[in-house]
Coordinates of C-alpha atoms in Angstrom, one line a residue:
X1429 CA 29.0 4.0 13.2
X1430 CA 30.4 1.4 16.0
X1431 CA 27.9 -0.7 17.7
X1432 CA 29.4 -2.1 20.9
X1433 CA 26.1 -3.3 22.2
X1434 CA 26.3 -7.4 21.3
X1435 CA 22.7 -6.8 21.7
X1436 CA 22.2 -4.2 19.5
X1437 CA 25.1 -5.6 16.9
X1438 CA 23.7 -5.8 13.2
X1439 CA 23.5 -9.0 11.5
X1440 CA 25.1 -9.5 7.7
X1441 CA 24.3 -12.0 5.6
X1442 CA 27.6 -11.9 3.1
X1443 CA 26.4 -14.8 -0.2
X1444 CA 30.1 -15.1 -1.6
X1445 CA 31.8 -17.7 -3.3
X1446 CA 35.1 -16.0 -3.9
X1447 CA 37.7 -16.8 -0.6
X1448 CA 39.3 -13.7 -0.6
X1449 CA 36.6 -11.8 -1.1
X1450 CA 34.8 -13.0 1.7
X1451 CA 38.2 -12.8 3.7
X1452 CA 38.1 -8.9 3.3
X1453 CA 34.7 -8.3 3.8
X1454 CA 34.6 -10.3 7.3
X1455 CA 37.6 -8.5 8.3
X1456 CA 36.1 -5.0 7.9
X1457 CA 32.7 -5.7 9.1
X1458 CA 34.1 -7.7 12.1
X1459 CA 36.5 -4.5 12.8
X1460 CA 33.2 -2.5 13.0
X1461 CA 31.1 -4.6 15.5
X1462 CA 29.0 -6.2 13.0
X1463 CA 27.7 -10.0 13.0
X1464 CA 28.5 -11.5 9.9
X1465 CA 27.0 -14.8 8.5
X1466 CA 28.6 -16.5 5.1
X1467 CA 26.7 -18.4 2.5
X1468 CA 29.1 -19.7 -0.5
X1469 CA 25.4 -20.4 -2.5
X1470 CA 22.6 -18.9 -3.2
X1471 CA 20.0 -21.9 -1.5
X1472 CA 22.5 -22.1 1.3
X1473 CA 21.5 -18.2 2.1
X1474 CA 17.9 -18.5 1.3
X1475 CA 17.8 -21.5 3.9
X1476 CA 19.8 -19.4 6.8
X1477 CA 17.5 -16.3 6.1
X1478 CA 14.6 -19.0 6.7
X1479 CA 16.6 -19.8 10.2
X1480 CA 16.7 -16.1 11.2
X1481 CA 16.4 -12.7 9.7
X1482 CA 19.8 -10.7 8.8
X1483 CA 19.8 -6.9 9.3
X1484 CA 21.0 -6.7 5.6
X1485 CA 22.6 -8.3 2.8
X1486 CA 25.6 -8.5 1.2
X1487 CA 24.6 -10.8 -2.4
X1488 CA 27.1 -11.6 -4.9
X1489 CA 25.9 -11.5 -8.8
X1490 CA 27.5 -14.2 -10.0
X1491 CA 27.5 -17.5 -8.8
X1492 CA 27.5 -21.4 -10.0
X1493 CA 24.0 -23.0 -9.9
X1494 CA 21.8 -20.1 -8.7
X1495 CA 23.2 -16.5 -9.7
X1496 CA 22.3 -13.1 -7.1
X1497 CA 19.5 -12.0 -9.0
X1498 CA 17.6 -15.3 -8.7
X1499 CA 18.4 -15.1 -5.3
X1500 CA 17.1 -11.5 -4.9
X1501 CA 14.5 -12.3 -6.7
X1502 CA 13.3 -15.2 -4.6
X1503 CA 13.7 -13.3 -1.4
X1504 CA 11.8 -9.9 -2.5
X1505 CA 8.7 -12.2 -3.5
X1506 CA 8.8 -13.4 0.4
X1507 CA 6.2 -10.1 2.2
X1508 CA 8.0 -11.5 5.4
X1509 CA 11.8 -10.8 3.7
X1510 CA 11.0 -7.7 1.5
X1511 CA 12.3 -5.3 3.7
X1512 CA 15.7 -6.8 4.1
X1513 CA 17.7 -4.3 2.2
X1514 CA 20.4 -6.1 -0.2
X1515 CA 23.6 -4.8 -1.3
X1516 CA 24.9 -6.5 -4.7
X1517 CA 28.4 -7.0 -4.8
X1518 CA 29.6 -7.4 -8.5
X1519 CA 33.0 -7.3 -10.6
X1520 CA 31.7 -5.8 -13.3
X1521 CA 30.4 -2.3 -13.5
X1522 CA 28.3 -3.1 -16.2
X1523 CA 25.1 -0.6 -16.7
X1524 CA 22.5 -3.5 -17.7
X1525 CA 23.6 -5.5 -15.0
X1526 CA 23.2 -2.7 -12.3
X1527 CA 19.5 -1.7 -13.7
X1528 CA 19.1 -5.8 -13.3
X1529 CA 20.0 -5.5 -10.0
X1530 CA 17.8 -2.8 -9.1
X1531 CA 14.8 -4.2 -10.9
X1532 CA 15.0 -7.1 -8.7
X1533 CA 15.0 -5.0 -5.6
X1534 CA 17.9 -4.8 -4.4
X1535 CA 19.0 -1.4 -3.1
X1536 CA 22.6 -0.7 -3.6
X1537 CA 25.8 -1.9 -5.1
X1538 CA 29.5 -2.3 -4.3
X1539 CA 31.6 -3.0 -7.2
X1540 CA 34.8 -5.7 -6.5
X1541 CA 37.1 -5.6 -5.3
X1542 CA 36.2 -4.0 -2.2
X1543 CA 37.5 -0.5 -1.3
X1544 CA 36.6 -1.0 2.6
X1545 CA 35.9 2.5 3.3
X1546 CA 33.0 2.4 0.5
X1547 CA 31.8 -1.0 1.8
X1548 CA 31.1 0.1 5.3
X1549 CA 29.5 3.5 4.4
X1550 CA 27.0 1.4 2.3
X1551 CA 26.6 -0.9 4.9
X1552 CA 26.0 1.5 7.5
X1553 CA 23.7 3.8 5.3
X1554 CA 21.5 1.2 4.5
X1555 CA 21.3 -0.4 8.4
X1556 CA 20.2 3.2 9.3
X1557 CA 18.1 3.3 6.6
X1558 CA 16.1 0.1 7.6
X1559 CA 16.0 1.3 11.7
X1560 CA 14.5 4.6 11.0
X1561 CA 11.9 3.0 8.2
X1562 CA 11.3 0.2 11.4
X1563 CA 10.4 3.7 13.9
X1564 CA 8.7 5.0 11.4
X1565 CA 6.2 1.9 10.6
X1566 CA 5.9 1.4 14.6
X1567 CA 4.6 5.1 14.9
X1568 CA 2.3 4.7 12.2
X1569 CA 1.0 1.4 14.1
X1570 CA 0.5 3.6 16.8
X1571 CA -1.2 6.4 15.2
X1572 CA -3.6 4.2 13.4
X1573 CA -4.2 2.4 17.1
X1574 CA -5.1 6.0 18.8
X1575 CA -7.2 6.5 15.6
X1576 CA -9.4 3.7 15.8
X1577 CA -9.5 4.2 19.8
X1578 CA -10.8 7.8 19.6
X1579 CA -13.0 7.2 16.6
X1580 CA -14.1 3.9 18.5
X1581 CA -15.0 6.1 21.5
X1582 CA -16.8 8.7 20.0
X1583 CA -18.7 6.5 18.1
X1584 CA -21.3 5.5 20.8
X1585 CA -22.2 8.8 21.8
X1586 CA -22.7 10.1 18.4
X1587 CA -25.1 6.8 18.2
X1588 CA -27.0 7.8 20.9
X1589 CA -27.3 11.5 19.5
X1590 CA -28.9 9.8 16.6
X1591 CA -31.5 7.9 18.6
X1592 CA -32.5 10.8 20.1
X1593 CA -32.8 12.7 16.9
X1594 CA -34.8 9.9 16.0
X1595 CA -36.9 10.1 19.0
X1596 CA -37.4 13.9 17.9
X1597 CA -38.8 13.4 14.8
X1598 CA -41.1 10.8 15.8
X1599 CA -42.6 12.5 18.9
X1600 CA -42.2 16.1 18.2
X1601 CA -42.3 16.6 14.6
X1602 CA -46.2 17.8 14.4
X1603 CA -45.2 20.0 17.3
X1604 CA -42.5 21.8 15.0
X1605 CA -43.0 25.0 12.3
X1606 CA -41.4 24.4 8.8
X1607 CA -38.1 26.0 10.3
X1608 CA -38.1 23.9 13.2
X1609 CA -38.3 20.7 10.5
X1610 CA -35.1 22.2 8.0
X1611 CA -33.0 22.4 12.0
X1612 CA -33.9 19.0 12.8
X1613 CA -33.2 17.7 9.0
X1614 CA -29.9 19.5 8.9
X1615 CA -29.2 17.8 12.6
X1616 CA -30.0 14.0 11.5
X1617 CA -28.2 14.7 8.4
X1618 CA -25.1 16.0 10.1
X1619 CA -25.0 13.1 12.9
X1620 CA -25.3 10.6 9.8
X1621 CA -22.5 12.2 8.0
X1622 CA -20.2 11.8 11.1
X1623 CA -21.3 8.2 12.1
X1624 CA -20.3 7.2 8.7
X1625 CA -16.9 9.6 8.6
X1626 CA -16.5 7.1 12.1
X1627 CA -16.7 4.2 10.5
X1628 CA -14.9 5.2 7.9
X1629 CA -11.8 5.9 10.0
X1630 CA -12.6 2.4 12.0
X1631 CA -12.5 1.0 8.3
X1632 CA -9.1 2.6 7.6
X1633 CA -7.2 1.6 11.0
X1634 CA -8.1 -1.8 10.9
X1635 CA -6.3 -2.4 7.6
X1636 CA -3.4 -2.0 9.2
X1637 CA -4.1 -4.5 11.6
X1638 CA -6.1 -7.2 10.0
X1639 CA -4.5 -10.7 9.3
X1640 CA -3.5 -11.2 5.5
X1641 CA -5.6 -13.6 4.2
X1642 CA -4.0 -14.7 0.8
X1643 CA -6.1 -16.8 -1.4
X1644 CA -6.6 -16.6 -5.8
X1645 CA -8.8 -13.9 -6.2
X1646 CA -10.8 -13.2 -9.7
X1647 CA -10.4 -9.6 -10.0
X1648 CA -12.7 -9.7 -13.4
X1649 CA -15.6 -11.6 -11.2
X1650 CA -15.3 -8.9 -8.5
X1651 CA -15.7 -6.1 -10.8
X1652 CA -18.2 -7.7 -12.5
X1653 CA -20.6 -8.6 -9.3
X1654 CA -19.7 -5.3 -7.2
X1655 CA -20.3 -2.8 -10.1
X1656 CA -23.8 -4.7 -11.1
X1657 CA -24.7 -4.3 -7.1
X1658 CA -23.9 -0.8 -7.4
X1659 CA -25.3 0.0 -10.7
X1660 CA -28.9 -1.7 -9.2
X1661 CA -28.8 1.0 -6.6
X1662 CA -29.4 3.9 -8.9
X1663 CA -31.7 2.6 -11.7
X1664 CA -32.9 6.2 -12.5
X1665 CA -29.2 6.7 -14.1
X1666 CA -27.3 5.9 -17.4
X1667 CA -24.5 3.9 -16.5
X1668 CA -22.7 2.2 -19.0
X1669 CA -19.4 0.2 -17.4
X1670 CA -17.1 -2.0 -19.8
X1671 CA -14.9 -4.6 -17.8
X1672 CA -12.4 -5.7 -19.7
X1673 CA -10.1 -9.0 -18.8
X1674 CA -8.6 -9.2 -15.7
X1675 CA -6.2 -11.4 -13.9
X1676 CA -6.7 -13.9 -11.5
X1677 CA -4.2 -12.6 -8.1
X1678 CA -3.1 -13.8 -4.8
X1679 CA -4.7 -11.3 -1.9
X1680 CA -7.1 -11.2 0.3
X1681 CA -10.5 -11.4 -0.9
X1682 CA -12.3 -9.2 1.7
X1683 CA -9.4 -6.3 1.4
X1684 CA -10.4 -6.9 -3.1
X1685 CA -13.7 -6.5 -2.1
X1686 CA -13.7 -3.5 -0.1
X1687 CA -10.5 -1.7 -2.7
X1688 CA -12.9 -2.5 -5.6
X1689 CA -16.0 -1.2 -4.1
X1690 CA -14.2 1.8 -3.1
X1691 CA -12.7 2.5 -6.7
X1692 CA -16.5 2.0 -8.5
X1693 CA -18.5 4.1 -5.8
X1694 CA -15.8 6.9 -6.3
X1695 CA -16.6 6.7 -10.0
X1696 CA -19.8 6.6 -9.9
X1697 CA -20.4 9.4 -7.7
X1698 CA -18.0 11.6 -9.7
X1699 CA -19.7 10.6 -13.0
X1700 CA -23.3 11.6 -11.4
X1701 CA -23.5 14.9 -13.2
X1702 CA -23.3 13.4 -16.5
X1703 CA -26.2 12.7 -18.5
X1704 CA -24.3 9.4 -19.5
X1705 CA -21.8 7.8 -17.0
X1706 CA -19.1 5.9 -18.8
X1707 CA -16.4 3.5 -16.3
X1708 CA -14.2 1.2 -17.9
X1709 CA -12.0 -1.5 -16.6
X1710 CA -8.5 -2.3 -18.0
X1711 CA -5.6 -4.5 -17.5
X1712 CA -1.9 -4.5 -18.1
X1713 CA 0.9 -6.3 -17.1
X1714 CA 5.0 -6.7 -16.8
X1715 CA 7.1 -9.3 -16.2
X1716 CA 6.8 -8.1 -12.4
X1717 CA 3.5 -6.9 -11.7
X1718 CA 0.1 -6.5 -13.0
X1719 CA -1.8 -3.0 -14.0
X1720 CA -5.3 -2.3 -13.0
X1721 CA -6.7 1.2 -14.7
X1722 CA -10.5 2.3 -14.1
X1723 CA -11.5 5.2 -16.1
X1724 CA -14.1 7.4 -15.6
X1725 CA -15.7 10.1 -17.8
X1726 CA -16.5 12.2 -14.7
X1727 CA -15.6 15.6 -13.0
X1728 CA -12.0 14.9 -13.2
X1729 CA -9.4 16.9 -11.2
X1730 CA -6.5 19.3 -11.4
X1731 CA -3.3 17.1 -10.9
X1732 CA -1.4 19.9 -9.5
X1733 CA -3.5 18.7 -6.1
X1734 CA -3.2 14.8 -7.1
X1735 CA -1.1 14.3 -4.3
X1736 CA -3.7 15.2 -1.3
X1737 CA -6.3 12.5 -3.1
X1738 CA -4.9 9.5 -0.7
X1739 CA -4.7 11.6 2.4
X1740 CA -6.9 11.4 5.0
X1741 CA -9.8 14.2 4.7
X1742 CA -8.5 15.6 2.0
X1743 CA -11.1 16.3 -0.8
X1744 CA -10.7 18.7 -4.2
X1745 CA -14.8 19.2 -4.3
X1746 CA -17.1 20.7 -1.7
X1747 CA -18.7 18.7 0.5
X1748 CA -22.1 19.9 -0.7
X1749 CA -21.1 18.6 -4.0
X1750 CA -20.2 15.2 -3.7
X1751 CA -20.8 14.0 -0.5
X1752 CA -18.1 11.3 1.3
X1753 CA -15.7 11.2 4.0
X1754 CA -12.8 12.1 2.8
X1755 CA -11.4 8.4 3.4
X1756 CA -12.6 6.1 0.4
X1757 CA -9.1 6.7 -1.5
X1758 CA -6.3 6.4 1.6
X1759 CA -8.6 2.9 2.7
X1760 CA -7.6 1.9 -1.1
X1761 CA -4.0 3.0 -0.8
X1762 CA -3.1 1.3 2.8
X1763 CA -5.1 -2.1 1.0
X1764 CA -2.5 -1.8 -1.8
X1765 CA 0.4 -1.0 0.4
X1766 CA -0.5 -4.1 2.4
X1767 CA -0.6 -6.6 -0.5
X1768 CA 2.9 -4.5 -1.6
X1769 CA 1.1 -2.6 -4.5
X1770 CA 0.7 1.0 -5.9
X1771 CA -1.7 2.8 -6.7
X1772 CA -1.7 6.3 -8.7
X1773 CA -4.4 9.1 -10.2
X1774 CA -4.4 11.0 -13.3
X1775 CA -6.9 13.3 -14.9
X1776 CA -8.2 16.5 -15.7
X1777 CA -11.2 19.0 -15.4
X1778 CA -14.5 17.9 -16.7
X1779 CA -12.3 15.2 -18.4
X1780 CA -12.6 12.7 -16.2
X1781 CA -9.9 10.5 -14.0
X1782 CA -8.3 7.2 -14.4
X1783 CA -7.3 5.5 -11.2
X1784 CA -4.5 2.4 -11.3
X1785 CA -3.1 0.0 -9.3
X1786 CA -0.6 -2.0 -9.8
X1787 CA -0.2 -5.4 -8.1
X1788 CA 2.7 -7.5 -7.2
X1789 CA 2.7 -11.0 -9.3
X1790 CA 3.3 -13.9 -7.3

């Protein structure tokens, strides 16, 4: 792949500290139209990627004073530098060292020294890599933006249908047989369900939009407070929830809010056919990242259709069983994908689920 185009010339970010090492690489990527930039340590890079973002990196392991994985490291904690894809270059082909590498983030290796031919078909994979994941992100920004248009526009009239329904019932309801009542029901139920599908959908464009926010949020305090709200809305029910400790995280608290209200009412609703429901909060963690699991003793699910459960409309029970919009889980995923998270379902039928998340530590 040449790129002739100054303008359109990747940039490469090569932390070395070996002369002839650097020497070859330059002279290969040079050949091939690429910008290269050198850093002989690893704050020297960190402060030139804080100057101006490379298309890619090219990262040493071992170096005096700070070695590639604390420099990988570093740089993968940064949301505004995660996506820079690095390439470790290493003299040893050792196995730990490579799985190191990985764990850290980094997406590809080249062992020293250099076979050139190797070296630029990394290099040139992983830049194409990067430019098609940048299209792809910019349609999705666009798709969510003709989503919250459309559903923004057909919100009013759907809220003046609903007025008018309203207007029905109050003036014309003594006017109507028992038939004419159940038609007018079923309409105010049906404009009710699509105003909230709406706002739903408003709900789930605007997380890709909205400003991060990062503050210390107590995950432990927000189950505790959200799932007493909701438990307080359906006194009639036994609801036993056990909220284990939780950590303290860096996110926004109004996307924690919404994630963990939407996690508790879909447990909730799915443990309504019980004659006890039973939710419990758990946390784990690793040296990288902290585990959230929220079990439920509910209907549960065949996990040969897990994967439609984050999509958009997708549902595994009939509407007339559990009512929703077909949104509450994908809102909860895009949250999670914002603050660089995961999250995952398991289950099974009249078992029960168990819905996780795992979130970045900081």
């Amino acid at each position: 792949m040449e790129y002739s185009d100054p303008s359109t010339q990747p940039e490469i970010l090569l932390v070395d500290d070996t002369p002839e090492h650097i020497e070859t690489a330059v002279s290969v990527l040079c050949d091939h139209n690429f910008k290269v930039r050198i850093a002989t340590k690893g704050i020297t890079a960190l402060k030139l990627i804080d100057q101006h973002l490379p298309d890619l990196i090219l990262l040493d392991v071992y170096m005096p004073e700070m070695d590639g994985f604390e420099v990988c490291k570093t740089i993968k904690r940064n949301p505004d530098y995660i996506h820079i894809p690095i390439i470790f270059l290493t003299s040893s082909n050792d196995e730990e060292s490579i799985k190191k590498g990985f764990a850290y983030g980094a997406q590809d290796y080249v062992i020293k020294p250099f076979n050139s031919s190797e070296l630029l078909a990394r290099v040139n994979t992983h830049i194409k890599l990067k430019q098609q994941t940048k299209s792809l992100l910019q349609a999705n920004r666009e798709l969510d933006s003709f989503c919250y248009s459309v559903s923004h526009d057909l919100k009013a009239p759907l809220l003046s249908i609903s007025r008018l329904i309203d207007y029905l019932v109050l003036d014309y309801s003594p006017r109507l047989d028992n038939d004419g009542h159940e038609l007018l029901d079923n309409i105010q139920k049906k404009s009710n369900e699509l105003i909230m599908i709406i706002d739903h959908l408003l709900e789930f464009s605007r997380m890709s939009e909205m400003e991060l926010r990062i503050e210390k949020v107590d995950l432990e305090h927000c189950f505790r407070t959200i799932c007493s709200e909701l438990i307080k809305l359906e006194p009639q029910r036994k609801i036993q929830c056990i909220i284990k400790s939780l950590p303290i995280i860096c996110a926004d608290p109004i996307m924690m809010k919404l994630l963990v209200s939407n996690i508790l009412s879909n447990a909730l609703k799915y443990t309504r056919n019980k004659a006890a429901a039973s939710i419990e909060i758990t946390s784990a963690e690793t040296p990288e990242e902290y585990i959230v699991s929220i079990k439920d003793n509910g209907e549960g699910f065949d996990m040969r259709y897990s994967d439609k459960l984050f999509k958009v409309f997708q549902r595994l029970h009939a509407q007339n069983e559990f009512e929703g919009s077909g949104v509450g889980l994908a809102i909860c995923q895009k949250i999670l994908q914002r603050h660089h998270g995961r999250a995952w379902l398991t289950g099974k039928i009249d078992q029960g689920a168990c819905f996780s998340f795992s979130f970045p530590k900081q």
